[in-house]
Tab-separated table of C-alpha atoms in Angstrom:
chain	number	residue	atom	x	y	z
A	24	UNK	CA	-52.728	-37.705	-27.608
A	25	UNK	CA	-50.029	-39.730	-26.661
A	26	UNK	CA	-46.495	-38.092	-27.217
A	27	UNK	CA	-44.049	-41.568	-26.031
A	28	UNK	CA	-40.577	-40.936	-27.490
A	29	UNK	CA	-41.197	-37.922	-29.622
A	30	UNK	CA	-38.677	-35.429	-29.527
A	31	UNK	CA	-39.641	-31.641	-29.371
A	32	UNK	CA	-37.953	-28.601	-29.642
A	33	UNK	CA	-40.033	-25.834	-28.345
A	34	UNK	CA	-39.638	-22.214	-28.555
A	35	UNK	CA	-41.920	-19.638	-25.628
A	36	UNK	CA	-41.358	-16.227	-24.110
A	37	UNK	CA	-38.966	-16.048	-21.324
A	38	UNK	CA	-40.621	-13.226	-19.826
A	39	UNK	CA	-43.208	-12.269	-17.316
A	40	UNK	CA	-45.100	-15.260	-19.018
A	41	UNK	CA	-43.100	-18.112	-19.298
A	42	UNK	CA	-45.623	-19.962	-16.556
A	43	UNK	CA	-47.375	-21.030	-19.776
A	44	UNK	CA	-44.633	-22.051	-21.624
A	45	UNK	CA	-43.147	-23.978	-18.851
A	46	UNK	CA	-46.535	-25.770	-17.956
A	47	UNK	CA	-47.465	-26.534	-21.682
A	48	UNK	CA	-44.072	-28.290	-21.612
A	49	UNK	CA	-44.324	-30.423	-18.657
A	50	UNK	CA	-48.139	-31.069	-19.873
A	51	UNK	CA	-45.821	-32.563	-23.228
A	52	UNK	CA	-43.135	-34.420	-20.607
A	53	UNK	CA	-46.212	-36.076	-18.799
A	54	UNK	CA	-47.410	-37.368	-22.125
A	55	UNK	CA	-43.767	-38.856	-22.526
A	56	UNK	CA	-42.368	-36.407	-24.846
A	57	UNK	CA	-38.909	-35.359	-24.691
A	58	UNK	CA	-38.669	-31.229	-24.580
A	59	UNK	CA	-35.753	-28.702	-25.514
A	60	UNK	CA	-37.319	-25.876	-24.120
A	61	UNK	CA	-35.701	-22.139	-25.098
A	62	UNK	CA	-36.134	-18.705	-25.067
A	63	UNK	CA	-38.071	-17.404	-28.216
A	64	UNK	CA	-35.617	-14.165	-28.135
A	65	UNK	CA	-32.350	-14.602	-27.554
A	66	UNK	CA	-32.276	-12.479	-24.124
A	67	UNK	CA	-34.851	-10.727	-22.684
A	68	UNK	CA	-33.447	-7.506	-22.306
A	69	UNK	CA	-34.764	-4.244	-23.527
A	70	UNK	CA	-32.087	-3.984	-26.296
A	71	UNK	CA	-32.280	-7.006	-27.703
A	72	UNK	CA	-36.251	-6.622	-27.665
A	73	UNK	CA	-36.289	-3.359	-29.543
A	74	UNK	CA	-33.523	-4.428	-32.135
A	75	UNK	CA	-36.134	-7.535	-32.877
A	76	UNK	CA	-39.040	-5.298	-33.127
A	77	UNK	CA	-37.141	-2.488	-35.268
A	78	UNK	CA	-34.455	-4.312	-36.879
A	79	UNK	CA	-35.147	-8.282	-37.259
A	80	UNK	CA	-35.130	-8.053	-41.160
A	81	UNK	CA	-32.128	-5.845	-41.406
A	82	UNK	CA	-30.083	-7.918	-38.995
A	83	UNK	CA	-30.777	-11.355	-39.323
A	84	UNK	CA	-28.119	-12.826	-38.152
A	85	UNK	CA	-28.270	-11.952	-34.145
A	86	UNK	CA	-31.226	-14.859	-34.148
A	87	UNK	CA	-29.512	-16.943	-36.637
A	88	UNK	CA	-26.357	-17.123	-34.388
A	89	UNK	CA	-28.881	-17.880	-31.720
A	90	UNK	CA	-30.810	-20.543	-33.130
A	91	UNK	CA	-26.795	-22.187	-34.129
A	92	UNK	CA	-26.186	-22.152	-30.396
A	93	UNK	CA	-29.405	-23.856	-29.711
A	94	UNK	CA	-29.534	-26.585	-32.939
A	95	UNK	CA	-25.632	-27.401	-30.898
A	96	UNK	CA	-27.391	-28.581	-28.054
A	97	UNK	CA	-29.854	-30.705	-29.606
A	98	UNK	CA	-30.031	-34.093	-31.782
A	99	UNK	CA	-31.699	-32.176	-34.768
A	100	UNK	CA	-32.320	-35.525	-37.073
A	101	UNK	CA	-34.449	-36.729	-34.232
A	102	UNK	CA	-36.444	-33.970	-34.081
A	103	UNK	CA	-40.810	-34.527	-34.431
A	104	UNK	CA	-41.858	-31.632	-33.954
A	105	UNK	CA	-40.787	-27.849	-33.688
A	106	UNK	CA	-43.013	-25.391	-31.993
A	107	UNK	CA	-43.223	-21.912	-31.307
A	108	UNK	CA	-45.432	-19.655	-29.252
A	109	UNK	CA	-45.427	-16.384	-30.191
A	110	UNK	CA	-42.348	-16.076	-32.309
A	111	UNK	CA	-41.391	-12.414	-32.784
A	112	UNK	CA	-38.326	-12.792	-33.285
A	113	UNK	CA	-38.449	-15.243	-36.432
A	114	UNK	CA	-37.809	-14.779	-39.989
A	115	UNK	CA	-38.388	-16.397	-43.269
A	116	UNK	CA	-34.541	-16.645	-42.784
A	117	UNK	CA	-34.228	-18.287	-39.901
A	118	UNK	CA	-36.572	-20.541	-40.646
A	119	UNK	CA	-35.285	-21.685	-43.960
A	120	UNK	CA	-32.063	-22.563	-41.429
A	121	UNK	CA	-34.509	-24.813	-39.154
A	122	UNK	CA	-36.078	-26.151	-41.934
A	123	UNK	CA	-32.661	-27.587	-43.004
A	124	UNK	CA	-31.485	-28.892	-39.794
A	125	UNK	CA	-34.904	-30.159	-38.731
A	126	UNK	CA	-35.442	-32.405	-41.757
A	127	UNK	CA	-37.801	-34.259	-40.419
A	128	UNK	CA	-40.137	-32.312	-37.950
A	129	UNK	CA	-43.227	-30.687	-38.003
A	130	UNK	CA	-43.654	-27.251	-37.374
A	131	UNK	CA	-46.623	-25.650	-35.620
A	132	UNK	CA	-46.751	-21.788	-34.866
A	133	UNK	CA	-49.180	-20.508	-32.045
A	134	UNK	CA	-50.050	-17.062	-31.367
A	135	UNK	CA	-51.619	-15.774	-28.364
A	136	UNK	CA	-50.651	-12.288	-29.435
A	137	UNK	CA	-52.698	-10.216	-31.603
A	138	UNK	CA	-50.587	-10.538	-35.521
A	139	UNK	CA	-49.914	-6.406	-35.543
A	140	UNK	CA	-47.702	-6.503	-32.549
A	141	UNK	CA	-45.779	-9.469	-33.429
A	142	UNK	CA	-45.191	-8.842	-37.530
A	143	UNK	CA	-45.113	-12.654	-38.050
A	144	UNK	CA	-47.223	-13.520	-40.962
A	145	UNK	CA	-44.550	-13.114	-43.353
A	146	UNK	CA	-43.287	-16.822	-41.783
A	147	UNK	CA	-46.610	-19.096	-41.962
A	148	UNK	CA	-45.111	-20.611	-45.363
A	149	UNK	CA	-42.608	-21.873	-43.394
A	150	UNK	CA	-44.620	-23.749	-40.850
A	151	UNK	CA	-47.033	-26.880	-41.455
A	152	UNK	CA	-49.262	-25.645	-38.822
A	153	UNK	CA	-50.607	-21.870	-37.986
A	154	UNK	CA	-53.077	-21.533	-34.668
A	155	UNK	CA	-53.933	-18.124	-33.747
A	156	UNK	CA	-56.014	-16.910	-30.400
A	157	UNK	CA	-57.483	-14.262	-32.427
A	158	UNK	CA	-60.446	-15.078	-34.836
A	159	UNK	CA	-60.372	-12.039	-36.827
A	160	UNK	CA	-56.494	-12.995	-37.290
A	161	UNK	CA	-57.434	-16.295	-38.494
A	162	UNK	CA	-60.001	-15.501	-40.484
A	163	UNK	CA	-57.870	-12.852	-42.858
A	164	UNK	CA	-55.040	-15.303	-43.095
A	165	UNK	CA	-55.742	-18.468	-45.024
A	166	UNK	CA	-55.211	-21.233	-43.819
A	167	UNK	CA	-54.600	-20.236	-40.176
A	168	UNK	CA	-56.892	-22.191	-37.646
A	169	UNK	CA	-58.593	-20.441	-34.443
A	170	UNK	CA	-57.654	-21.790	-31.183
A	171	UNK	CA	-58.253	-20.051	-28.118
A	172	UNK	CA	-55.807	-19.738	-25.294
A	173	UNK	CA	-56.285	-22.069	-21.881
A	174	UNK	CA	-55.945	-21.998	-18.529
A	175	UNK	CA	-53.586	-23.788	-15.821
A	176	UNK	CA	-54.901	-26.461	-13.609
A	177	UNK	CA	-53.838	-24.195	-10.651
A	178	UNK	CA	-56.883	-22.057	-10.921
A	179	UNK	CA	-59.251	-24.962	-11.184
A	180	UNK	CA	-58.682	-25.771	-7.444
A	181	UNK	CA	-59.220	-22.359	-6.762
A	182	UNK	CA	-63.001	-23.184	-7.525
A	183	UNK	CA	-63.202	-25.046	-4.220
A	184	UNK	CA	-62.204	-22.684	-1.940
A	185	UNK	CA	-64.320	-19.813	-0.389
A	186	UNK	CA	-64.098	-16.031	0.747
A	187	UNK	CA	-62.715	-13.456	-1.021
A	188	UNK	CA	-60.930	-10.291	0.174
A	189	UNK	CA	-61.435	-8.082	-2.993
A	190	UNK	CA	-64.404	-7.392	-5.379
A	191	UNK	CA	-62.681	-6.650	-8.621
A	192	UNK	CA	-58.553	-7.371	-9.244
A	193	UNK	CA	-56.401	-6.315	-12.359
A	194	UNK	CA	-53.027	-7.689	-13.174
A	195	UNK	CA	-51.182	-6.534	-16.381
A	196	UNK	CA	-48.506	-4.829	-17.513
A	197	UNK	CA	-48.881	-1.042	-17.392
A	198	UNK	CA	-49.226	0.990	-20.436
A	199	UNK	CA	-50.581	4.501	-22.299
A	200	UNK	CA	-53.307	2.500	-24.309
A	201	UNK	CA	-54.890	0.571	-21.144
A	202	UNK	CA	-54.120	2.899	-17.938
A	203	UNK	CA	-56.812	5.964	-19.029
A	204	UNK	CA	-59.616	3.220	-18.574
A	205	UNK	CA	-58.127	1.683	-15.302
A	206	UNK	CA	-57.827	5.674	-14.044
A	207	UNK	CA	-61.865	5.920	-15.102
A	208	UNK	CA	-62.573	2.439	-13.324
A	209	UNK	CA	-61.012	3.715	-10.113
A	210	UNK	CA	-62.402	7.204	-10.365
A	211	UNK	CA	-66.083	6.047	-10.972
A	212	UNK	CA	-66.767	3.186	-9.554
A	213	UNK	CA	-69.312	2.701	-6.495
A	214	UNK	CA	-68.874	3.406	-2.813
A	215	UNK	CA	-66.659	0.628	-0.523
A	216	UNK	CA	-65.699	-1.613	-3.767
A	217	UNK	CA	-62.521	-3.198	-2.925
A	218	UNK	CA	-60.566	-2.909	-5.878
A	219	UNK	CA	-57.279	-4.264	-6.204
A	220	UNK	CA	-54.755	-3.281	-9.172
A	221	UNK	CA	-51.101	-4.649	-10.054
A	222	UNK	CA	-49.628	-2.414	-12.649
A	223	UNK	CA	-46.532	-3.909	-13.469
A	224	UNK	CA	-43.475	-2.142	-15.215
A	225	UNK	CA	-41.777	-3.421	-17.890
A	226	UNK	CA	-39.283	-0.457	-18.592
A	227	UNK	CA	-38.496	2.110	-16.832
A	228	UNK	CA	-37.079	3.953	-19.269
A	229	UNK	CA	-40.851	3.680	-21.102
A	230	UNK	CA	-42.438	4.113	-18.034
A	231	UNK	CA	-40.904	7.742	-17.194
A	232	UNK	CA	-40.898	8.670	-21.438
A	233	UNK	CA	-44.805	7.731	-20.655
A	234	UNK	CA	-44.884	9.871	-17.338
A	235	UNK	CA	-43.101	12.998	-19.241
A	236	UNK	CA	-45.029	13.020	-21.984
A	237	UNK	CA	-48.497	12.898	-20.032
A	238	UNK	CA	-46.779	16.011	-18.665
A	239	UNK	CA	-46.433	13.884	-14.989
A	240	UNK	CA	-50.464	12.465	-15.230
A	241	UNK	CA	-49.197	8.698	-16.062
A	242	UNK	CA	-48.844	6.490	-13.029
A	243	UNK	CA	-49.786	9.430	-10.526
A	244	UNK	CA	-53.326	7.894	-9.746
A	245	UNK	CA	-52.552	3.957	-10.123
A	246	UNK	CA	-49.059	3.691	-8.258
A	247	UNK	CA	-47.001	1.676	-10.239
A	248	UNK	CA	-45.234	-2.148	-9.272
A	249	UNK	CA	-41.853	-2.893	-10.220
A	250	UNK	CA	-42.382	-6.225	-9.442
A	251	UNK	CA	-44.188	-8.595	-11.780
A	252	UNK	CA	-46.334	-11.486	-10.366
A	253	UNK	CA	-45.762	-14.928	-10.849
A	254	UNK	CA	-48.246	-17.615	-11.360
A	255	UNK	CA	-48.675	-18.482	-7.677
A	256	UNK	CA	-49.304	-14.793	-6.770
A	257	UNK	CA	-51.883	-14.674	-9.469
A	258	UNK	CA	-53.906	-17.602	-8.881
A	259	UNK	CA	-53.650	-15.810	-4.983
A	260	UNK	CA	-55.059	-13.080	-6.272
A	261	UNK	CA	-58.013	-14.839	-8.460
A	262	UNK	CA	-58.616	-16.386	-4.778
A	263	UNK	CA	-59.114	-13.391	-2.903
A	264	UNK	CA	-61.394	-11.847	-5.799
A	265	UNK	CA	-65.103	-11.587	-6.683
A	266	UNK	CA	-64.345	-10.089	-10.085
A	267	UNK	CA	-61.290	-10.423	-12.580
A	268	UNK	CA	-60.742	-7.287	-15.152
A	269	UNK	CA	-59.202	-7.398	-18.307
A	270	UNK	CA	-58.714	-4.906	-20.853
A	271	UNK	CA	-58.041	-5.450	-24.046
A	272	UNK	CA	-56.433	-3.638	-26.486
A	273	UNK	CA	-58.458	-1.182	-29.205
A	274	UNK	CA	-57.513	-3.824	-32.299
A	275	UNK	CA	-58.166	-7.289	-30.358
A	276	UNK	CA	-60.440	-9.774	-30.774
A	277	UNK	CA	-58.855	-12.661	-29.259
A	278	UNK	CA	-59.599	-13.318	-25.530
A	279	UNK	CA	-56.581	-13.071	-23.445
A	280	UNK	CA	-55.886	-16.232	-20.678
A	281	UNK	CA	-57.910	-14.245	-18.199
A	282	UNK	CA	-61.315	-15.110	-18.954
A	283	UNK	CA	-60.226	-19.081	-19.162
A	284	UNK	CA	-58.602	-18.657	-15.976
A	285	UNK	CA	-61.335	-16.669	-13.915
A	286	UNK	CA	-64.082	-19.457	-15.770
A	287	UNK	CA	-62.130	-21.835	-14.012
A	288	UNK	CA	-61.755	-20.597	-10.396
A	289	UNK	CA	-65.352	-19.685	-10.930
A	290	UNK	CA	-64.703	-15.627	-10.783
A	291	UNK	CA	-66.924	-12.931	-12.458
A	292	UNK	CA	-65.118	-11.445	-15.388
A	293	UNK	CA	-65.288	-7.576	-16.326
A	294	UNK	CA	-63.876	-6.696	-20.053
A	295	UNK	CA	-63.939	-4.340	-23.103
A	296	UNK	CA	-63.900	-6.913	-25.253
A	297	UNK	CA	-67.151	-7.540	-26.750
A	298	UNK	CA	-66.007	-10.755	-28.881
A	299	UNK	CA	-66.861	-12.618	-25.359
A	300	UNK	CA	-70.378	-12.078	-26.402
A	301	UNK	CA	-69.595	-14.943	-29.203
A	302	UNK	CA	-68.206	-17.670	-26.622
A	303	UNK	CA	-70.092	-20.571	-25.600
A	304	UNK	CA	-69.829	-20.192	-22.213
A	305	UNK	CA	-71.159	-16.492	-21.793
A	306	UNK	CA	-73.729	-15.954	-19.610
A	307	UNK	CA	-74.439	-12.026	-18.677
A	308	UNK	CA	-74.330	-13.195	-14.761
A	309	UNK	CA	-70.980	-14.083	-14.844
A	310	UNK	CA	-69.467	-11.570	-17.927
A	311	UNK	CA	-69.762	-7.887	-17.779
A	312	UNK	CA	-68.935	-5.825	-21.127
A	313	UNK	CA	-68.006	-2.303	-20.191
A	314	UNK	CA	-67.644	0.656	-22.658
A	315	UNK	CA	-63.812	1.902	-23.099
A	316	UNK	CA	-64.647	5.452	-22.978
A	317	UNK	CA	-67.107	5.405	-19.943
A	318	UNK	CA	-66.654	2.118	-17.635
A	319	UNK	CA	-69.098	1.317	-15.652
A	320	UNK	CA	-69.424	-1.795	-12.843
A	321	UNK	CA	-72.712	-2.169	-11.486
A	322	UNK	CA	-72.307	-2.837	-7.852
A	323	UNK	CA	-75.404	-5.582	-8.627
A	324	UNK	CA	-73.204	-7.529	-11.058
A	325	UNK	CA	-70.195	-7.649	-8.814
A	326	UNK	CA	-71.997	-8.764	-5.843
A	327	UNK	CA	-74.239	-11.434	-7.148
A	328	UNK	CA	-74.012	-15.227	-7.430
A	329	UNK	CA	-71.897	-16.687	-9.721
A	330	UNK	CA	-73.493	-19.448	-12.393
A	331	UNK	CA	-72.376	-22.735	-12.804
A	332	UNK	CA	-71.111	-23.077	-16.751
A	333	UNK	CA	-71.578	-26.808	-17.780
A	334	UNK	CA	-68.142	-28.931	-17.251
A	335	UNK	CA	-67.665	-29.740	-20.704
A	336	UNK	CA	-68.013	-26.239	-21.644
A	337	UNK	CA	-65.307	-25.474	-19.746
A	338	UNK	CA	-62.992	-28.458	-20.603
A	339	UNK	CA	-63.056	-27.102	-24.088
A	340	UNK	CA	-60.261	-24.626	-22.792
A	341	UNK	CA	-58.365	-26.570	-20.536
A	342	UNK	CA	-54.555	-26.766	-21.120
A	343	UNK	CA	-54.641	-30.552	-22.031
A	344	UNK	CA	-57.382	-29.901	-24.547
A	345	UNK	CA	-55.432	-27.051	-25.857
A	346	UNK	CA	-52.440	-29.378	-26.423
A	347	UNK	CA	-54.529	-31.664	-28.015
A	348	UNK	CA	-55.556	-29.351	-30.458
A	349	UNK	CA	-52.567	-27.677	-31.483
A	350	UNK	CA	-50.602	-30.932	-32.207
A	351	UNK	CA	-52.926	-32.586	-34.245
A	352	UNK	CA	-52.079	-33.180	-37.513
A	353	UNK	CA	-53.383	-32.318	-40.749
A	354	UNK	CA	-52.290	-33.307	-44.147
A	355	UNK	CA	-52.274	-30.106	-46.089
A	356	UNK	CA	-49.608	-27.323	-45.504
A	357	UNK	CA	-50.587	-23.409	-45.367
């Protein structure tokens, strides 16, 4: 899809994941598009992100002023297309603003979180186009298409490399719902594994609310990392592993960008989400389901060969694809 002149003004998280933002915009620039790239919050701090989670509806106007400062830095009747990934922090208000500034653009919303934690649906009127990475999602929503999340060409060069100095790594954010089944993981799995986990903090003022109300128990067996990893360090990471974990949340069916990017640097991938059952490219040598309430890793699984998955399999979920699919137009509205 060839994107020559068109004008975009793109909204992503700033956060510990704005790798993807960033690279789905240059993957736009290389196609010749022009990008305004911003925040989809207007800071990241931990205020600001509980007054959008608590009080978006009652306060509108802290985005709307926002979104004024960012429509001042951009030629708004030259706008094609507005898109936003995630989008928390939107409204049917604010949106009714962009609709009348952006006259003539399209608007596409992506979500690559599940719909309960972002509260969004309320805004899919508003857009022409509504992609979610979460079938189940999609499917209760009309009119919202499926499209699963990608991975970054970084981790397809990881594919050609060899040795690994871990069996099984885990990078996420650390938190009440996920930790009990990382602290079951470590506890139970076999003899001489080489397990790796990165356990990063968000807050500190949730992580020791967390730690107090586990009566000390949370964080004392899995130390946690203050630092958050950036892409380089995680495509490292994928390197140096047999294995990638993931673990999803209870109410998720959508898979997260780990499986995509482990399928690409040819890594096993452990999860508890059994919707990876569905997927065209499983293949029980390479994807191990394990149980929430009683993990367990075969030492067999980890430690054999990896299968080849066919090319165009796994082009289905490359980032260019993914662009591909999310700008292409349809006639009808939601």
């Amino acid at each position: 899809m060839n994107f020559k002149g068109k004008k975009i003004l793109m909204f992503y998280p700033y956060g510990i994941t704005k790798h993807y933002g960033y690279y789905i915009q240059k993957e736009l620039e290389s196609r010749g598009a022009i990008v305004y790239a911003f925040d989809e919050r207007p800071s990241q701090s931990s205020m600001t992100k509980i007054i959008i989670r608590l009080m978006k509806k009652k306060l509108p106007q802290i985005f709307i002023s926002y979104l004024k400062k960012v429509i001042g830095q951009v030629d708004t009747d030259s706008i094609d297309y507005l898109i936003v990934l995630r989008g928390e922090a939107f409204t049917p208000m604010s949106l009714t603003y962009l609709r009348k500034k952006l006259p003539k653009a399209y608007f596409i919303l992506y979500l690559w979180d599940i719909l309960k934690a972002t509260n969004v649906s309320e805004c899919f009127n508003y857009f022409d186009k509504v992609l979610s990475f979460d079938e189940e999602d999609a499917k209760s929503h009309f009119g919202v298409h499926f499209r699963p999340t990608f991975f970054l060409p970084i981790f397809e060069t990881i594919s050609l490399q060899k040795g690994t100095k871990y069996d099984i790594s885990y990078v996420a954010t650390m938190d009440r719902v996920r930790y009990p089944i990382l602290c079951s993981i470590k506890n139970n799995i076999y003899n001489d594994c080489k397990l790796n986990m990165h356990l990063y903090v968000v807050s500190k003022i949730l992580y020791y609310r967390n730690k107090f109300i586990s009566f000390g128990k949370f964080g004392k067996q899995i130390k946690p990392q203050y630092n958050a990893l950036n892409l380089s360090q995680i495509a490292e990471l994928t390197k140096q592993s047999r294995c990638v974990l993931d673990i999803s949340y209870p109410d998720q069916v959508g898979l997260s960008m780990r499986v995509y990017e482990a399928l690409a640097a040819h890594r096993k991938y452990i999860t508890t989400n059994e919707y990876v059952k569905k997927c065209d490219f499983y293949c029980p040598e390479n994807i191990l389901v394990i149980n929430r309430d009683n993990p367990y890793i075969p030492q067999e699984f980890v430690e054999s060969k990896y299968v080849e998955i066919p090319k165009e399999i796994l082009q289905k979920y490359s980032l260019k694809q993914w662009v591909d699919d999310v700008f292409y137009q349809t006639d009808s509205k939601i």
